Amino acid sequence: GSPYTGLSFSGDGWVLSTNLSDGEVNIEEAKYTWNVVDGISFTFGSQAEPYGLAWGLHRPSNNWFVSSPREHTISNGVGFGLNKWGVGADLFYGGNEVDADAHWATRVSYGITLAGLDSKFGLSLNSDEAQLVDVSLGNDLFSTSLEYDLSEEADGAYWLRGVVTPPQAQGAFLLIGLNSDEVVTYGVGYKCSDKMKVVSEFTSGTDSDGNDIDNDFSIRASYSF
């Protein structure tokens, strides 16, 4: 019931990404990245704040699920990125339309491959006293990701999602998700090609308003080109 149409333009260091939602054209990112040396960069303009894993999953082409795990924040400012020797460090300073005061956000991560599993561990902090840890694991058979909020205000909020892609299934995959609101998400999908996939998703549990969810069903076909 809520179609998503996204369009992204990019060139030498610059990106302009938009989406069409509810009849309006929304600017997601309008940024320029200056690569100082290999693995070190500065980004200027409207960009996603470095905070956990959920950024990017709002785009259907990047998300195996129909739903997105949580909201993300786009702000105007300056970003710094470091990616060397498996260590990633991202720092942002700026502001957005909701909060006119300047603030900062940062995420530090470390990636390693052990026993055939590509693993990454991250810690996100910001000036609003957020403390978020994230973990992602995966190989050719499955991938899973977890965010857990350590701040007092969040009261143990988390989301967990996993995708299983059996090699004998010839493009079919299974989905399972859980969050701290006791909402369970599960479903099946089919990857028709590298550009297109069809996903069906069921949700049960309790929503943020305390209402019971009983087999809420969604289906989506996404195509990127």
PDB file of C-alpha atoms in Angstrom:
ATOM      1  CA  GLY A   1       0.000   0.000   0.000  1.00  0.00           C
ATOM      2  CA  SER A   2       3.030   2.347   0.182  1.00  0.00           C
ATOM      3  CA  PRO A   3       5.106   2.014  -3.008  1.00  0.00           C
ATOM      4  CA  TYR A   4       8.680   3.247  -2.994  1.00  0.00           C
ATOM      5  CA  THR A   5      10.410   4.701  -6.028  1.00  0.00           C
ATOM      6  CA  GLY A   6      14.024   5.728  -5.624  1.00  0.00           C
ATOM      7  CA  LEU A   7      16.394   7.474  -8.008  1.00  0.00           C
ATOM      8  CA  SER A   8      20.081   8.069  -7.378  1.00  0.00           C
ATOM      9  CA  PHE A   9      22.541  10.186  -9.362  1.00  0.00           C
ATOM     10  CA  SER A  10      26.262   9.910  -8.751  1.00  0.00           C
ATOM     11  CA  GLY A  11      29.483  11.181 -10.230  1.00  0.00           C
ATOM     12  CA  ASP A  12      33.097  11.706  -9.259  1.00  0.00           C
ATOM     13  CA  GLY A  13      32.707  11.929  -5.471  1.00  0.00           C
ATOM     14  CA  TRP A  14      29.143  13.282  -5.384  1.00  0.00           C
ATOM     15  CA  VAL A  15      25.799  11.560  -4.772  1.00  0.00           C
ATOM     16  CA  LEU A  16      22.231  12.834  -5.058  1.00  0.00           C
ATOM     17  CA  SER A  17      19.591  10.291  -4.007  1.00  0.00           C
ATOM     18  CA  THR A  18      15.834  10.873  -3.943  1.00  0.00           C
ATOM     19  CA  ASN A  19      12.642   8.911  -3.390  1.00  0.00           C
ATOM     20  CA  LEU A  20       9.011   9.413  -4.340  1.00  0.00           C
ATOM     21  CA  SER A  21       6.735   8.765  -1.358  1.00  0.00           C
ATOM     22  CA  ASP A  22       3.113   9.856  -0.772  1.00  0.00           C
ATOM     23  CA  GLY A  23       3.232  11.935  -3.941  1.00  0.00           C
ATOM     24  CA  GLU A  24       6.245  13.977  -2.834  1.00  0.00           C
ATOM     25  CA  VAL A  25       9.865  13.945  -3.953  1.00  0.00           C
ATOM     26  CA  ASN A  26      12.158  13.627  -0.925  1.00  0.00           C
ATOM     27  CA  ILE A  27      15.894  14.266  -0.993  1.00  0.00           C
ATOM     28  CA  GLU A  28      17.661  11.506   0.927  1.00  0.00           C
ATOM     29  CA  GLU A  29      21.290  12.463   0.432  1.00  0.00           C
ATOM     30  CA  ALA A  30      23.042  15.309  -1.365  1.00  0.00           C
ATOM     31  CA  LYS A  31      26.711  14.979  -0.549  1.00  0.00           C
ATOM     32  CA  TYR A  32      30.273  15.244  -1.823  1.00  0.00           C
ATOM     33  CA  THR A  33      33.068  12.943  -0.618  1.00  0.00           C
ATOM     34  CA  TRP A  34      36.721  13.953  -0.731  1.00  0.00           C
ATOM     35  CA  ASN A  35      39.067  10.948  -0.547  1.00  0.00           C
ATOM     36  CA  VAL A  36      42.164  12.371   1.128  1.00  0.00           C
ATOM     37  CA  VAL A  37      44.188   9.162   0.865  1.00  0.00           C
ATOM     38  CA  ASP A  38      43.266   5.502   0.527  1.00  0.00           C
ATOM     39  CA  GLY A  39      40.880   4.660   3.396  1.00  0.00           C
ATOM     40  CA  ILE A  40      40.463   8.225   4.711  1.00  0.00           C
ATOM     41  CA  SER A  41      37.740  10.603   3.512  1.00  0.00           C
ATOM     42  CA  PHE A  42      35.656  13.663   4.345  1.00  0.00           C
ATOM     43  CA  THR A  43      31.976  13.992   3.325  1.00  0.00           C
ATOM     44  CA  PHE A  44      30.125  17.296   3.045  1.00  0.00           C
ATOM     45  CA  GLY A  45      26.384  17.937   2.742  1.00  0.00           C
ATOM     46  CA  SER A  46      23.192  16.037   3.516  1.00  0.00           C
ATOM     47  CA  GLN A  47      24.146  12.503   4.604  1.00  0.00           C
ATOM     48  CA  ALA A  48      23.176   9.596   6.839  1.00  0.00           C
ATOM     49  CA  GLU A  49      24.472   9.872  10.376  1.00  0.00           C
ATOM     50  CA  PRO A  50      26.722   6.949  11.386  1.00  0.00           C
ATOM     51  CA  TYR A  51      24.517   4.968  13.752  1.00  0.00           C
ATOM     52  CA  GLY A  52      24.221   1.180  13.741  1.00  0.00           C
ATOM     53  CA  LEU A  53      23.264  -1.050  10.829  1.00  0.00           C
ATOM     54  CA  ALA A  54      19.798   0.094   9.784  1.00  0.00           C
ATOM     55  CA  TRP A  55      20.823   2.847   7.363  1.00  0.00           C
ATOM     56  CA  GLY A  56      20.264   1.699   3.799  1.00  0.00           C
ATOM     57  CA  LEU A  57      17.709  -0.968   4.658  1.00  0.00           C
ATOM     58  CA  HIS A  58      14.881   1.446   3.861  1.00  0.00           C
ATOM     59  CA  ARG A  59      15.744   0.932   0.178  1.00  0.00           C
ATOM     60  CA  PRO A  60      13.891  -2.115  -1.203  1.00  0.00           C
ATOM     61  CA  SER A  61      16.849  -3.145  -3.352  1.00  0.00           C
ATOM     62  CA  ASN A  62      19.071  -3.363  -0.236  1.00  0.00           C
ATOM     63  CA  ASN A  63      16.544  -4.938   2.143  1.00  0.00           C
ATOM     64  CA  TRP A  64      15.664  -8.640   2.093  1.00  0.00           C
ATOM     65  CA  PHE A  65      12.567  -7.856   4.191  1.00  0.00           C
ATOM     66  CA  VAL A  66       9.508  -5.798   3.273  1.00  0.00           C
ATOM     67  CA  SER A  67       9.756  -3.759   6.479  1.00  0.00           C
ATOM     68  CA  SER A  68      12.648  -1.660   7.781  1.00  0.00           C
ATOM     69  CA  PRO A  69      13.974  -2.352  11.303  1.00  0.00           C
ATOM     70  CA  ARG A  70      13.939   1.273  12.509  1.00  0.00           C
ATOM     71  CA  GLU A  71      14.069   4.876  11.345  1.00  0.00           C
ATOM     72  CA  HIS A  72      17.293   6.511  10.206  1.00  0.00           C
ATOM     73  CA  THR A  73      18.518  10.099  10.429  1.00  0.00           C
ATOM     74  CA  ILE A  74      19.673  12.335   7.571  1.00  0.00           C
ATOM     75  CA  SER A  75      21.468  15.548   8.556  1.00  0.00           C
ATOM     76  CA  ASN A  76      23.505  18.365   7.035  1.00  0.00           C
ATOM     77  CA  GLY A  77      27.090  18.531   8.155  1.00  0.00           C
ATOM     78  CA  VAL A  78      30.586  17.153   7.777  1.00  0.00           C
ATOM     79  CA  GLY A  79      31.532  13.502   8.029  1.00  0.00           C
ATOM     80  CA  PHE A  80      34.907  11.826   8.495  1.00  0.00           C
ATOM     81  CA  GLY A  81      35.554   8.217   7.511  1.00  0.00           C
ATOM     82  CA  LEU A  82      38.439   5.844   8.207  1.00  0.00           C
ATOM     83  CA  ASN A  83      38.592   2.278   6.888  1.00  0.00           C
ATOM     84  CA  LYS A  84      41.910   0.451   7.307  1.00  0.00           C
ATOM     85  CA  TRP A  85      43.095  -2.943   8.541  1.00  0.00           C
ATOM     86  CA  GLY A  86      39.530  -4.095   9.257  1.00  0.00           C
ATOM     87  CA  VAL A  87      38.849  -1.071  11.480  1.00  0.00           C
ATOM     88  CA  GLY A  88      36.160   1.409  10.524  1.00  0.00           C
ATOM     89  CA  ALA A  89      35.587   4.777  12.165  1.00  0.00           C
ATOM     90  CA  ASP A  90      32.914   7.257  11.075  1.00  0.00           C
ATOM     91  CA  LEU A  91      32.321  10.647  12.684  1.00  0.00           C
ATOM     92  CA  PHE A  92      29.629  13.231  11.858  1.00  0.00           C
ATOM     93  CA  TYR A  93      29.096  16.791  13.070  1.00  0.00           C
ATOM     94  CA  GLY A  94      26.108  18.880  12.005  1.00  0.00           C
ATOM     95  CA  GLY A  95      22.358  19.312  12.452  1.00  0.00           C
ATOM     96  CA  ASN A  96      18.969  18.502  10.935  1.00  0.00           C
ATOM     97  CA  GLU A  97      15.551  20.107  10.468  1.00  0.00           C
ATOM     98  CA  VAL A  98      14.153  18.580  13.677  1.00  0.00           C
ATOM     99  CA  ASP A  99      17.050  19.573  15.923  1.00  0.00           C
ATOM    100  CA  ALA A 100      18.499  22.945  14.923  1.00  0.00           C
ATOM    101  CA  ASP A 101      21.394  22.624  17.388  1.00  0.00           C
ATOM    102  CA  ALA A 102      24.557  21.040  16.074  1.00  0.00           C
ATOM    103  CA  HIS A 103      25.351  17.570  17.360  1.00  0.00           C
ATOM    104  CA  TRP A 104      27.788  14.742  16.721  1.00  0.00           C
ATOM    105  CA  ALA A 105      27.500  11.021  16.058  1.00  0.00           C
ATOM    106  CA  THR A 106      30.129   8.340  15.630  1.00  0.00           C
ATOM    107  CA  ARG A 107      30.427   4.617  14.941  1.00  0.00           C
ATOM    108  CA  VAL A 108      33.532   2.472  15.380  1.00  0.00           C
ATOM    109  CA  SER A 109      33.600  -1.052  13.967  1.00  0.00           C
ATOM    110  CA  TYR A 110      35.925  -3.988  13.474  1.00  0.00           C
ATOM    111  CA  GLY A 111      35.532  -6.716  10.871  1.00  0.00           C
ATOM    112  CA  ILE A 112      37.115 -10.156  10.873  1.00  0.00           C
ATOM    113  CA  THR A 113      36.617 -13.511   9.148  1.00  0.00           C
ATOM    114  CA  LEU A 114      36.684 -16.579  11.402  1.00  0.00           C
ATOM    115  CA  ALA A 115      35.682 -20.171  10.611  1.00  0.00           C
ATOM    116  CA  GLY A 116      34.232 -19.076   7.279  1.00  0.00           C
ATOM    117  CA  LEU A 117      32.047 -16.354   8.850  1.00  0.00           C
ATOM    118  CA  ASP A 118      32.363 -12.713   7.874  1.00  0.00           C
ATOM    119  CA  SER A 119      31.868 -10.892  11.186  1.00  0.00           C
ATOM    120  CA  LYS A 120      31.630  -7.225  12.111  1.00  0.00           C
ATOM    121  CA  PHE A 121      31.208  -5.604  15.516  1.00  0.00           C
ATOM    122  CA  GLY A 122      30.283  -1.953  15.998  1.00  0.00           C
ATOM    123  CA  LEU A 123      29.707   0.650  18.684  1.00  0.00           C
ATOM    124  CA  SER A 124      27.718   3.846  18.023  1.00  0.00           C
ATOM    125  CA  LEU A 125      27.624   6.937  20.237  1.00  0.00           C
ATOM    126  CA  ASN A 126      26.183  10.425  19.825  1.00  0.00           C
ATOM    127  CA  SER A 127      25.674  13.685  21.707  1.00  0.00           C
ATOM    128  CA  ASP A 128      22.174  12.559  22.795  1.00  0.00           C
ATOM    129  CA  GLU A 129      23.843   9.929  25.016  1.00  0.00           C
ATOM    130  CA  ALA A 130      22.943   7.060  22.691  1.00  0.00           C
ATOM    131  CA  GLN A 131      24.929   3.848  23.119  1.00  0.00           C
ATOM    132  CA  LEU A 132      24.263   1.234  20.468  1.00  0.00           C
ATOM    133  CA  VAL A 133      26.157  -2.002  19.821  1.00  0.00           C
ATOM    134  CA  ASP A 134      25.720  -4.013  16.646  1.00  0.00           C
ATOM    135  CA  VAL A 135      26.869  -7.370  15.346  1.00  0.00           C
ATOM    136  CA  SER A 136      26.584  -8.894  11.893  1.00  0.00           C
ATOM    137  CA  LEU A 137      27.559 -12.422  10.839  1.00  0.00           C
ATOM    138  CA  GLY A 138      27.208 -14.173   7.528  1.00  0.00           C
ATOM    139  CA  ASN A 139      28.394 -16.587   4.865  1.00  0.00           C
ATOM    140  CA  ASP A 140      26.954 -18.081   1.655  1.00  0.00           C
ATOM    141  CA  LEU A 141      24.212 -19.889   3.604  1.00  0.00           C
ATOM    142  CA  PHE A 142      22.903 -17.263   6.036  1.00  0.00           C
ATOM    143  CA  SER A 143      23.329 -13.740   7.345  1.00  0.00           C
ATOM    144  CA  THR A 144      22.152 -12.248  10.616  1.00  0.00           C
ATOM    145  CA  SER A 145      22.323  -8.815  12.238  1.00  0.00           C
ATOM    146  CA  LEU A 146      21.615  -7.471  15.708  1.00  0.00           C
ATOM    147  CA  GLU A 147      21.351  -3.980  17.178  1.00  0.00           C
ATOM    148  CA  TYR A 148      21.098  -3.519  20.951  1.00  0.00           C
ATOM    149  CA  ASP A 149      20.607  -0.120  22.608  1.00  0.00           C
ATOM    150  CA  LEU A 150      22.483   0.251  25.890  1.00  0.00           C
ATOM    151  CA  SER A 151      21.149   3.699  26.807  1.00  0.00           C
ATOM    152  CA  GLU A 152      18.875   4.087  29.848  1.00  0.00           C
ATOM    153  CA  GLU A 153      16.137   5.755  27.803  1.00  0.00           C
ATOM    154  CA  ALA A 154      15.904   2.820  25.379  1.00  0.00           C
ATOM    155  CA  ASP A 155      15.346   0.297  28.213  1.00  0.00           C
ATOM    156  CA  GLY A 156      17.005  -2.597  26.388  1.00  0.00           C
ATOM    157  CA  ALA A 157      15.582  -1.959  22.911  1.00  0.00           C
ATOM    158  CA  TYR A 158      16.907  -4.285  20.205  1.00  0.00           C
ATOM    159  CA  TRP A 159      16.158  -5.764  16.803  1.00  0.00           C
ATOM    160  CA  LEU A 160      17.401  -9.044  15.372  1.00  0.00           C
ATOM    161  CA  ARG A 161      17.058 -10.195  11.760  1.00  0.00           C
ATOM    162  CA  GLY A 162      18.255 -13.180   9.784  1.00  0.00           C
ATOM    163  CA  VAL A 163      18.138 -14.447   6.199  1.00  0.00           C
ATOM    164  CA  VAL A 164      18.736 -18.073   5.180  1.00  0.00           C
ATOM    165  CA  THR A 165      19.553 -18.797   1.529  1.00  0.00           C
ATOM    166  CA  PRO A 166      19.819 -22.593   1.016  1.00  0.00           C
ATOM    167  CA  PRO A 167      21.904 -23.315  -2.113  1.00  0.00           C
ATOM    168  CA  GLN A 168      19.480 -26.050  -3.209  1.00  0.00           C
ATOM    169  CA  ALA A 169      16.530 -23.608  -3.073  1.00  0.00           C
ATOM    170  CA  GLN A 170      17.576 -22.008  -6.393  1.00  0.00           C
ATOM    171  CA  GLY A 171      16.974 -18.407  -5.378  1.00  0.00           C
ATOM    172  CA  ALA A 172      14.401 -18.882  -2.593  1.00  0.00           C
ATOM    173  CA  PHE A 173      15.214 -17.591   0.901  1.00  0.00           C
ATOM    174  CA  LEU A 174      13.716 -17.597   4.399  1.00  0.00           C
ATOM    175  CA  LEU A 175      13.327 -14.619   6.753  1.00  0.00           C
ATOM    176  CA  ILE A 176      13.027 -14.325  10.510  1.00  0.00           C
ATOM    177  CA  GLY A 177      13.072 -11.243  12.730  1.00  0.00           C
ATOM    178  CA  LEU A 178      12.409 -10.236  16.330  1.00  0.00           C
ATOM    179  CA  ASN A 179      12.506  -6.958  18.243  1.00  0.00           C
ATOM    180  CA  SER A 180      12.155  -5.728  21.831  1.00  0.00           C
ATOM    181  CA  ASP A 181       8.450  -4.939  21.297  1.00  0.00           C
ATOM    182  CA  GLU A 182       7.950  -8.725  20.962  1.00  0.00           C
ATOM    183  CA  VAL A 183       7.041  -8.350  17.295  1.00  0.00           C
ATOM    184  CA  VAL A 184       7.961 -11.451  15.300  1.00  0.00           C
ATOM    185  CA  THR A 185       8.567 -11.145  11.567  1.00  0.00           C
ATOM    186  CA  TYR A 186       8.920 -14.104   9.214  1.00  0.00           C
ATOM    187  CA  GLY A 187       8.473 -14.851   5.562  1.00  0.00           C
ATOM    188  CA  VAL A 188       9.808 -16.270   2.326  1.00  0.00           C
ATOM    189  CA  GLY A 189      11.157 -14.644  -0.782  1.00  0.00           C
ATOM    190  CA  TYR A 190      12.560 -15.389  -4.190  1.00  0.00           C
ATOM    191  CA  LYS A 191      15.549 -13.735  -5.811  1.00  0.00           C
ATOM    192  CA  CYS A 192      14.662 -13.723  -9.477  1.00  0.00           C
ATOM    193  CA  SER A 193      17.964 -12.092 -10.486  1.00  0.00           C
ATOM    194  CA  ASP A 194      20.644  -9.800  -9.087  1.00  0.00           C
ATOM    195  CA  LYS A 195      18.280  -6.893  -9.761  1.00  0.00           C
ATOM    196  CA  MET A 196      14.866  -8.245  -8.768  1.00  0.00           C
ATOM    197  CA  LYS A 197      13.370 -10.082  -5.829  1.00  0.00           C
ATOM    198  CA  VAL A 198       9.876 -10.843  -4.523  1.00  0.00           C
ATOM    199  CA  VAL A 199       9.289 -10.982  -0.756  1.00  0.00           C
ATOM    200  CA  SER A 200       6.298 -11.994   1.361  1.00  0.00           C
ATOM    201  CA  GLU A 201       6.298 -11.114   5.055  1.00  0.00           C
ATOM    202  CA  PHE A 202       4.108 -11.960   8.045  1.00  0.00           C
ATOM    203  CA  THR A 203       4.162 -10.000  11.311  1.00  0.00           C
ATOM    204  CA  SER A 204       2.656 -10.907  14.678  1.00  0.00           C
ATOM    205  CA  GLY A 205       2.972  -9.507  18.190  1.00  0.00           C
ATOM    206  CA  THR A 206       2.262  -6.048  19.641  1.00  0.00           C
ATOM    207  CA  ASP A 207       2.885  -2.758  17.889  1.00  0.00           C
ATOM    208  CA  SER A 208       4.290   0.429  19.468  1.00  0.00           C
ATOM    209  CA  ASP A 209       0.765   1.549  20.489  1.00  0.00           C
ATOM    210  CA  GLY A 210       0.074  -1.687  22.370  1.00  0.00           C
ATOM    211  CA  ASN A 211      -2.288  -3.106  19.743  1.00  0.00           C
ATOM    212  CA  ASP A 212      -2.131  -6.803  18.942  1.00  0.00           C
ATOM    213  CA  ILE A 213      -0.816  -7.744  15.508  1.00  0.00           C
ATOM    214  CA  ASP A 214      -2.276 -10.973  14.163  1.00  0.00           C
ATOM    215  CA  ASN A 215      -0.689 -12.265  10.964  1.00  0.00           C
ATOM    216  CA  ASP A 216      -0.241  -8.864   9.329  1.00  0.00           C
ATOM    217  CA  PHE A 217       0.750  -9.726   5.742  1.00  0.00           C
ATOM    218  CA  SER A 218       2.814  -7.759   3.216  1.00  0.00           C
ATOM    219  CA  ILE A 219       4.244  -8.595  -0.182  1.00  0.00           C
ATOM    220  CA  ARG A 220       6.648  -6.637  -2.333  1.00  0.00           C
ATOM    221  CA  ALA A 221       8.438  -6.960  -5.670  1.00  0.00           C
ATOM    222  CA  SER A 222      11.497  -4.733  -6.070  1.00  0.00           C
ATOM    223  CA  TYR A 223      13.547  -4.079  -9.174  1.00  0.00           C
ATOM    224  CA  SER A 224      16.690  -1.971  -9.374  1.00  0.00           C
ATOM    225  CA  PHE A 225      18.479  -0.917 -12.550  1.00  0.00           C
TER     226      PHE A 225
END
